[in-house]
JSON list of C-alpha atoms in Angstrom, two decimals:
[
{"chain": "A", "resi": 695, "resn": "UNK", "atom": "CA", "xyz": [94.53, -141.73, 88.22]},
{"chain": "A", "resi": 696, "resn": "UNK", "atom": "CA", "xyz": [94.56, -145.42, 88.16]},
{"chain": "A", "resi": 697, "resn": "UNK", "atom": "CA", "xyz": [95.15, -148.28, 85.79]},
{"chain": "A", "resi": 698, "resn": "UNK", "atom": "CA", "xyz": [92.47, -150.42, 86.55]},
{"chain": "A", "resi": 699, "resn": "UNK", "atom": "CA", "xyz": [92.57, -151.66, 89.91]},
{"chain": "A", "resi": 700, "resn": "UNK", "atom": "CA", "xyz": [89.60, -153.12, 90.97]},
{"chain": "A", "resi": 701, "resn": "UNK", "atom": "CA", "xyz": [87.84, -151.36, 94.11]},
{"chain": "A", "resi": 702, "resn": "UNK", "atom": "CA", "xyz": [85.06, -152.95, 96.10]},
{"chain": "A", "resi": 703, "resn": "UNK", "atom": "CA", "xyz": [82.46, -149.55, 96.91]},
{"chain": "A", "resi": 704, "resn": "UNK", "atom": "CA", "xyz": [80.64, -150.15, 100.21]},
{"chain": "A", "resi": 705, "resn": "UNK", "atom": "CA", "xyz": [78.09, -147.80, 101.00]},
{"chain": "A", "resi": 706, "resn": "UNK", "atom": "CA", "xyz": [74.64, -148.41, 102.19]},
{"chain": "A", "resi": 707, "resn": "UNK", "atom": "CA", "xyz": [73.03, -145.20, 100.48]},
{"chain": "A", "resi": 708, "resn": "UNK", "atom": "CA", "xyz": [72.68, -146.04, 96.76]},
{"chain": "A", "resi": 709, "resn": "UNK", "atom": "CA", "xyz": [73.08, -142.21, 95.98]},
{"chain": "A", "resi": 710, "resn": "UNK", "atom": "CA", "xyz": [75.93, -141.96, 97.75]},
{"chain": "A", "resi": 711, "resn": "UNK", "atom": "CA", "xyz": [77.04, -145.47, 96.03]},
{"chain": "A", "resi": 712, "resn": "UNK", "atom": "CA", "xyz": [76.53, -143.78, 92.76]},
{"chain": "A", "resi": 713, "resn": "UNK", "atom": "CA", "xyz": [78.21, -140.83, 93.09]},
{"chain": "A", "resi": 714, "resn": "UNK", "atom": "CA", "xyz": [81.26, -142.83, 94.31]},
{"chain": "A", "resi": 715, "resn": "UNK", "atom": "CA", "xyz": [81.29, -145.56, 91.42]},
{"chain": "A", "resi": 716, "resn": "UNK", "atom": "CA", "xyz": [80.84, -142.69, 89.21]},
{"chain": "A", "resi": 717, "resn": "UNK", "atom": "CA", "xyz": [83.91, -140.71, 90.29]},
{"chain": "A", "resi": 718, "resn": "UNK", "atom": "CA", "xyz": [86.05, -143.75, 91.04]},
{"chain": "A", "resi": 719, "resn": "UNK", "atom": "CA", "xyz": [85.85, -145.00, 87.35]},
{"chain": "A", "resi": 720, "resn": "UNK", "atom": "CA", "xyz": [86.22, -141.48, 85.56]},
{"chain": "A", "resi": 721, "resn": "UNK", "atom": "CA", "xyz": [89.84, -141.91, 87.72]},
{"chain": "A", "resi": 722, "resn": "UNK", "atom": "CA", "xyz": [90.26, -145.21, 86.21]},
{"chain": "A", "resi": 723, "resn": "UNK", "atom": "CA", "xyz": [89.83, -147.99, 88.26]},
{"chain": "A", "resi": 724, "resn": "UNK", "atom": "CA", "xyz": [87.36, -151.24, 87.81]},
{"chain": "A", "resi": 725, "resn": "UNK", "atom": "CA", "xyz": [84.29, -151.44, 90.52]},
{"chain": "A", "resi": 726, "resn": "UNK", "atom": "CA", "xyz": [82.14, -153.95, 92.52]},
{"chain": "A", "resi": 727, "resn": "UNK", "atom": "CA", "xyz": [79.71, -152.67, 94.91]},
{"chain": "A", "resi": 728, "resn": "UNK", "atom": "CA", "xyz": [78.31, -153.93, 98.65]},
{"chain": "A", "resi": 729, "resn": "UNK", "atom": "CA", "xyz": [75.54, -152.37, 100.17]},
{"chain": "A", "resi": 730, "resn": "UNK", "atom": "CA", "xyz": [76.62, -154.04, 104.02]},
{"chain": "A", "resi": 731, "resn": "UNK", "atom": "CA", "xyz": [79.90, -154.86, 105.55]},
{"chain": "A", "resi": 732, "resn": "UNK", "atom": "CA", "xyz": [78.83, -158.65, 105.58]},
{"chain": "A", "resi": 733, "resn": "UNK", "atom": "CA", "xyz": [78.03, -158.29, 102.00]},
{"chain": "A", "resi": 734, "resn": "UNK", "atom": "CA", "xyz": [81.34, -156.93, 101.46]},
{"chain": "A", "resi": 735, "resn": "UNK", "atom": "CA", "xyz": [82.84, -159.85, 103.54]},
{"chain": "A", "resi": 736, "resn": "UNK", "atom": "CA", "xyz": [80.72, -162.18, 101.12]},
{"chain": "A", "resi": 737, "resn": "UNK", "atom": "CA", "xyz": [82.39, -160.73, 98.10]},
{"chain": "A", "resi": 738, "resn": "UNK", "atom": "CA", "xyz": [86.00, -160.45, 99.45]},
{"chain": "A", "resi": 739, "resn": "UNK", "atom": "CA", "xyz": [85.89, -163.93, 100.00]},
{"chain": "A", "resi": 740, "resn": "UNK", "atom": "CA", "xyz": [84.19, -165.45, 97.09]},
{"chain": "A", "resi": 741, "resn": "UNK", "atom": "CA", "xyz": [85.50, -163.08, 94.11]},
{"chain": "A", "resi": 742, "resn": "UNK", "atom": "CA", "xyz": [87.65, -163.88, 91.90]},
{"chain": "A", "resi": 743, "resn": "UNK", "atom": "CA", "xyz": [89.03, -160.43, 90.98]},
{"chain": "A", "resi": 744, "resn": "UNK", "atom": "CA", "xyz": [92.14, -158.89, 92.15]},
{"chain": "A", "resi": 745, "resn": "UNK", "atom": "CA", "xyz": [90.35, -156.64, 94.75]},
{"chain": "A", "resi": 746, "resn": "UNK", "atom": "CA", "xyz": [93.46, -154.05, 96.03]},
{"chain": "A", "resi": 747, "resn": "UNK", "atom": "CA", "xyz": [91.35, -151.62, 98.13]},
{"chain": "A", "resi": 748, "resn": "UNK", "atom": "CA", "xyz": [87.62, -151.33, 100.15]},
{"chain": "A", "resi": 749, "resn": "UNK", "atom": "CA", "xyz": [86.69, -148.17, 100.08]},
{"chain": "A", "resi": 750, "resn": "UNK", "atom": "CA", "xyz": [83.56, -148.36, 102.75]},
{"chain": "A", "resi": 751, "resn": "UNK", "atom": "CA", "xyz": [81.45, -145.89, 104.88]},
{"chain": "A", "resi": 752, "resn": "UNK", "atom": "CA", "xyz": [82.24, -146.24, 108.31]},
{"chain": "A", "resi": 753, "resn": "UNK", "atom": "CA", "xyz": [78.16, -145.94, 109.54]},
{"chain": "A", "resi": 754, "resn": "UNK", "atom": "CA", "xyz": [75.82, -148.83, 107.99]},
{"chain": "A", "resi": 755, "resn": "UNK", "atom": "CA", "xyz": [73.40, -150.99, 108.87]},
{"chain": "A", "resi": 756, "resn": "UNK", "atom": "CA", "xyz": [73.46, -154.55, 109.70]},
{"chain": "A", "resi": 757, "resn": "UNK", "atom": "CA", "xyz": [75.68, -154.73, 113.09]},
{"chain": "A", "resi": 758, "resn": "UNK", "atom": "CA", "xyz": [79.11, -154.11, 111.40]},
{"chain": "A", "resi": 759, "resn": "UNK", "atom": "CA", "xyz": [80.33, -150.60, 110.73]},
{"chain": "A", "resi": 760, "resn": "UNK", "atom": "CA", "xyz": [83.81, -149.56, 108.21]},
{"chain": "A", "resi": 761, "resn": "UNK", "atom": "CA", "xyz": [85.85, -149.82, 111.36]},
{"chain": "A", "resi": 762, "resn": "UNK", "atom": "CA", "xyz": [84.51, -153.47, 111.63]},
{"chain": "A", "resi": 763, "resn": "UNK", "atom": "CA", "xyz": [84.88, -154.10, 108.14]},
{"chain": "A", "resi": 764, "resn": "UNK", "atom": "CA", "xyz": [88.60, -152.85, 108.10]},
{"chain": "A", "resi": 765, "resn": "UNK", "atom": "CA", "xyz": [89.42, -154.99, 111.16]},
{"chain": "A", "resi": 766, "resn": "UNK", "atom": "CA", "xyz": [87.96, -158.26, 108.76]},
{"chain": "A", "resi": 767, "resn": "UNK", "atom": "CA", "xyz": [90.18, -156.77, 106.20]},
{"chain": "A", "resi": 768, "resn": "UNK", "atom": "CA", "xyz": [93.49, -156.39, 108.44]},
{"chain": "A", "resi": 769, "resn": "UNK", "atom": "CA", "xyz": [93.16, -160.29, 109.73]},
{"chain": "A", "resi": 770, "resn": "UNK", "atom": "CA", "xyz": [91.78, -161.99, 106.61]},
{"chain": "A", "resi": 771, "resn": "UNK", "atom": "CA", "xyz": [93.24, -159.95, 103.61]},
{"chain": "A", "resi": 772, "resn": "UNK", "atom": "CA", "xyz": [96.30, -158.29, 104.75]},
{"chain": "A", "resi": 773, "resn": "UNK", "atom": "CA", "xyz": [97.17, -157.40, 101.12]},
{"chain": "A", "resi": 774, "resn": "UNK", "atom": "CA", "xyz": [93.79, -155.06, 100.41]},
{"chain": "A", "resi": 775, "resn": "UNK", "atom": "CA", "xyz": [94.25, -151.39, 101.21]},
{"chain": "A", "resi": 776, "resn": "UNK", "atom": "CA", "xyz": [91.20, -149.82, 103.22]},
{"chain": "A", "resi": 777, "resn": "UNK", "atom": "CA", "xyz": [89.97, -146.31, 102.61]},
{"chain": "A", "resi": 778, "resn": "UNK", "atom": "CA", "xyz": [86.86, -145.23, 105.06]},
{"chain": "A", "resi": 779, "resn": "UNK", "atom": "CA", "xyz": [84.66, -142.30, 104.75]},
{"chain": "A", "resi": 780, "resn": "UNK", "atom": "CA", "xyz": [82.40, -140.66, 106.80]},
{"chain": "A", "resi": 781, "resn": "UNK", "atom": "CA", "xyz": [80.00, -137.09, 107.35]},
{"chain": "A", "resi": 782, "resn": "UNK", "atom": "CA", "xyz": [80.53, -137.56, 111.24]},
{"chain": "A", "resi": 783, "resn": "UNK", "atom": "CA", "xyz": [82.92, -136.00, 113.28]},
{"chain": "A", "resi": 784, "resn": "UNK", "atom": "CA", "xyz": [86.89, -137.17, 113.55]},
{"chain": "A", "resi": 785, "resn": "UNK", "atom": "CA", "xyz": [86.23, -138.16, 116.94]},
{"chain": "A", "resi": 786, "resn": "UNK", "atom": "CA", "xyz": [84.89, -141.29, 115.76]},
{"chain": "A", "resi": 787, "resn": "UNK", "atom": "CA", "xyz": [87.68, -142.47, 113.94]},
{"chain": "A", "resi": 788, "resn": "UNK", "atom": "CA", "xyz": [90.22, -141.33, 116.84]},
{"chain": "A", "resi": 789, "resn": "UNK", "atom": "CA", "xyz": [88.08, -143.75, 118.88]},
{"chain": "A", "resi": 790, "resn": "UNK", "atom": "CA", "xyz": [89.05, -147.00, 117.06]},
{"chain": "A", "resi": 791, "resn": "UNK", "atom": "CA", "xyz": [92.69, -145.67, 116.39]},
{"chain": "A", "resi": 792, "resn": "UNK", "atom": "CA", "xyz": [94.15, -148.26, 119.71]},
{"chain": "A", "resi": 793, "resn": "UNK", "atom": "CA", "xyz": [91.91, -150.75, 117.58]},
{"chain": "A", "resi": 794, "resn": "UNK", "atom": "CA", "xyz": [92.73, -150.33, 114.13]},
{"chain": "A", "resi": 795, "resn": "UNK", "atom": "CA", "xyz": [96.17, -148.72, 113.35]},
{"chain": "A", "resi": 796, "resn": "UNK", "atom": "CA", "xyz": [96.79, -146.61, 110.20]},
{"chain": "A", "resi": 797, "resn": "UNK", "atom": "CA", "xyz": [93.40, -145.35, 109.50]},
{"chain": "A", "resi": 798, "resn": "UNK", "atom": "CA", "xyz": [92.49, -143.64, 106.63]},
{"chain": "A", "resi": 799, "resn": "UNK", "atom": "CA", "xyz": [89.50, -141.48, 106.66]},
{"chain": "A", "resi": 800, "resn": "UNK", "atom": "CA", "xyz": [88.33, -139.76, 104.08]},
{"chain": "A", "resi": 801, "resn": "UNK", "atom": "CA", "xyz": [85.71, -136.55, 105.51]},
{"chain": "A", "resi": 802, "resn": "UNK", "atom": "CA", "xyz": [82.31, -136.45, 103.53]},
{"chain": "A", "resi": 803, "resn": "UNK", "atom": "CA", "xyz": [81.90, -134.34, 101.73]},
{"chain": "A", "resi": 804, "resn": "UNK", "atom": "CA", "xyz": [84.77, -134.90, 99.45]},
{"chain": "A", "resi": 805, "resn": "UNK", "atom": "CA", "xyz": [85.46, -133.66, 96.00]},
{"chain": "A", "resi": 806, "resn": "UNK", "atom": "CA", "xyz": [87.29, -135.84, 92.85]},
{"chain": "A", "resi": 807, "resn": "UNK", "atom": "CA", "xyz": [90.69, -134.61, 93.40]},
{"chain": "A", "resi": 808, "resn": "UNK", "atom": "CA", "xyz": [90.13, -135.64, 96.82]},
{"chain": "A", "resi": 809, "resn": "UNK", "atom": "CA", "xyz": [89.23, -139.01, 96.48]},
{"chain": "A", "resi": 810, "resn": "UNK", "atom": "CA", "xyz": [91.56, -139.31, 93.89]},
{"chain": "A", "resi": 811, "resn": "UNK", "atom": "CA", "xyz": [94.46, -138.63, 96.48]},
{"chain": "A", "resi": 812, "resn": "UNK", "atom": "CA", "xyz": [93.02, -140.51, 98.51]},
{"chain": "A", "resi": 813, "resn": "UNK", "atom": "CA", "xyz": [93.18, -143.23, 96.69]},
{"chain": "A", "resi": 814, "resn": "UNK", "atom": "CA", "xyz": [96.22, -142.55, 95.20]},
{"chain": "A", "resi": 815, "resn": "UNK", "atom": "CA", "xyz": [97.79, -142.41, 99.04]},
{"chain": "A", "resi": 816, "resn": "UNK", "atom": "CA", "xyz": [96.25, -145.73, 99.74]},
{"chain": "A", "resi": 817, "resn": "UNK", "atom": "CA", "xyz": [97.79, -148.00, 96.61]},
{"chain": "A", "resi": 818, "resn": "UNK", "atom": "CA", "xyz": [101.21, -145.93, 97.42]},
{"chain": "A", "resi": 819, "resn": "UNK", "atom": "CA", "xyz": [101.29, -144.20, 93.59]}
]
């Protein structure tokens, strides 16, 4: 479980947002929430909070998908762990792996003690 790290959600669908938040703070860690990559971007840049992990769908609207959204992440905040998660096949991500080393993908959908390890794998507990 964890002790309060703060996540920043991104996920387009609000039901899918919802579930997420929901599971991600019975495990113990502090939210915000993006609907869009860019809006994510927005946040990253202008929070104050210690944000140590994006947790983002890879498909959304608005031009920039996870994989673009991890790439901003790589060059502009090296020190935040990235966590995608998509219903499409692994293909996808296998496509960006020459583009975006060390991928985690998480496959929707995914159950608590899932996520959890997920999670869990990503802030090296």
């Amino acid at each position: 479980t964890g002790t309060g790290e703060t996540i920043l959600v991104v996920e387009d669908n609000s039901e899918g947002r919802e579930v997420a938040k929901q599971r991600l703070e019975v495990l113990g860690y502090t939210l915000l929430e993006a609907e869009t990559a860019a809006a994510a971007i927005e946040i990253l840049q202008l929070s104050r909070a210690n944000i140590r992990l994006v947790f983002s769908d890879v498909v959304m609207p608005g031009g920039m998908t996870g994989f673009d959204l991890a790439r901003w992440v790589a060059a502009n905040a090296p020190g935040i762990e990235v966590v995608l998660t998509s219903g499409y096949p692994d293909e996808i991500a296998l496509a960006q792996e020459d583009k975006l080393p060390a991928i985690r993908l998480l496959r929707k959908p995914y159950n608590r003690a899932e996520l959890a390890r997920a999670m869990r794998d990503a802030l090296g507990k």
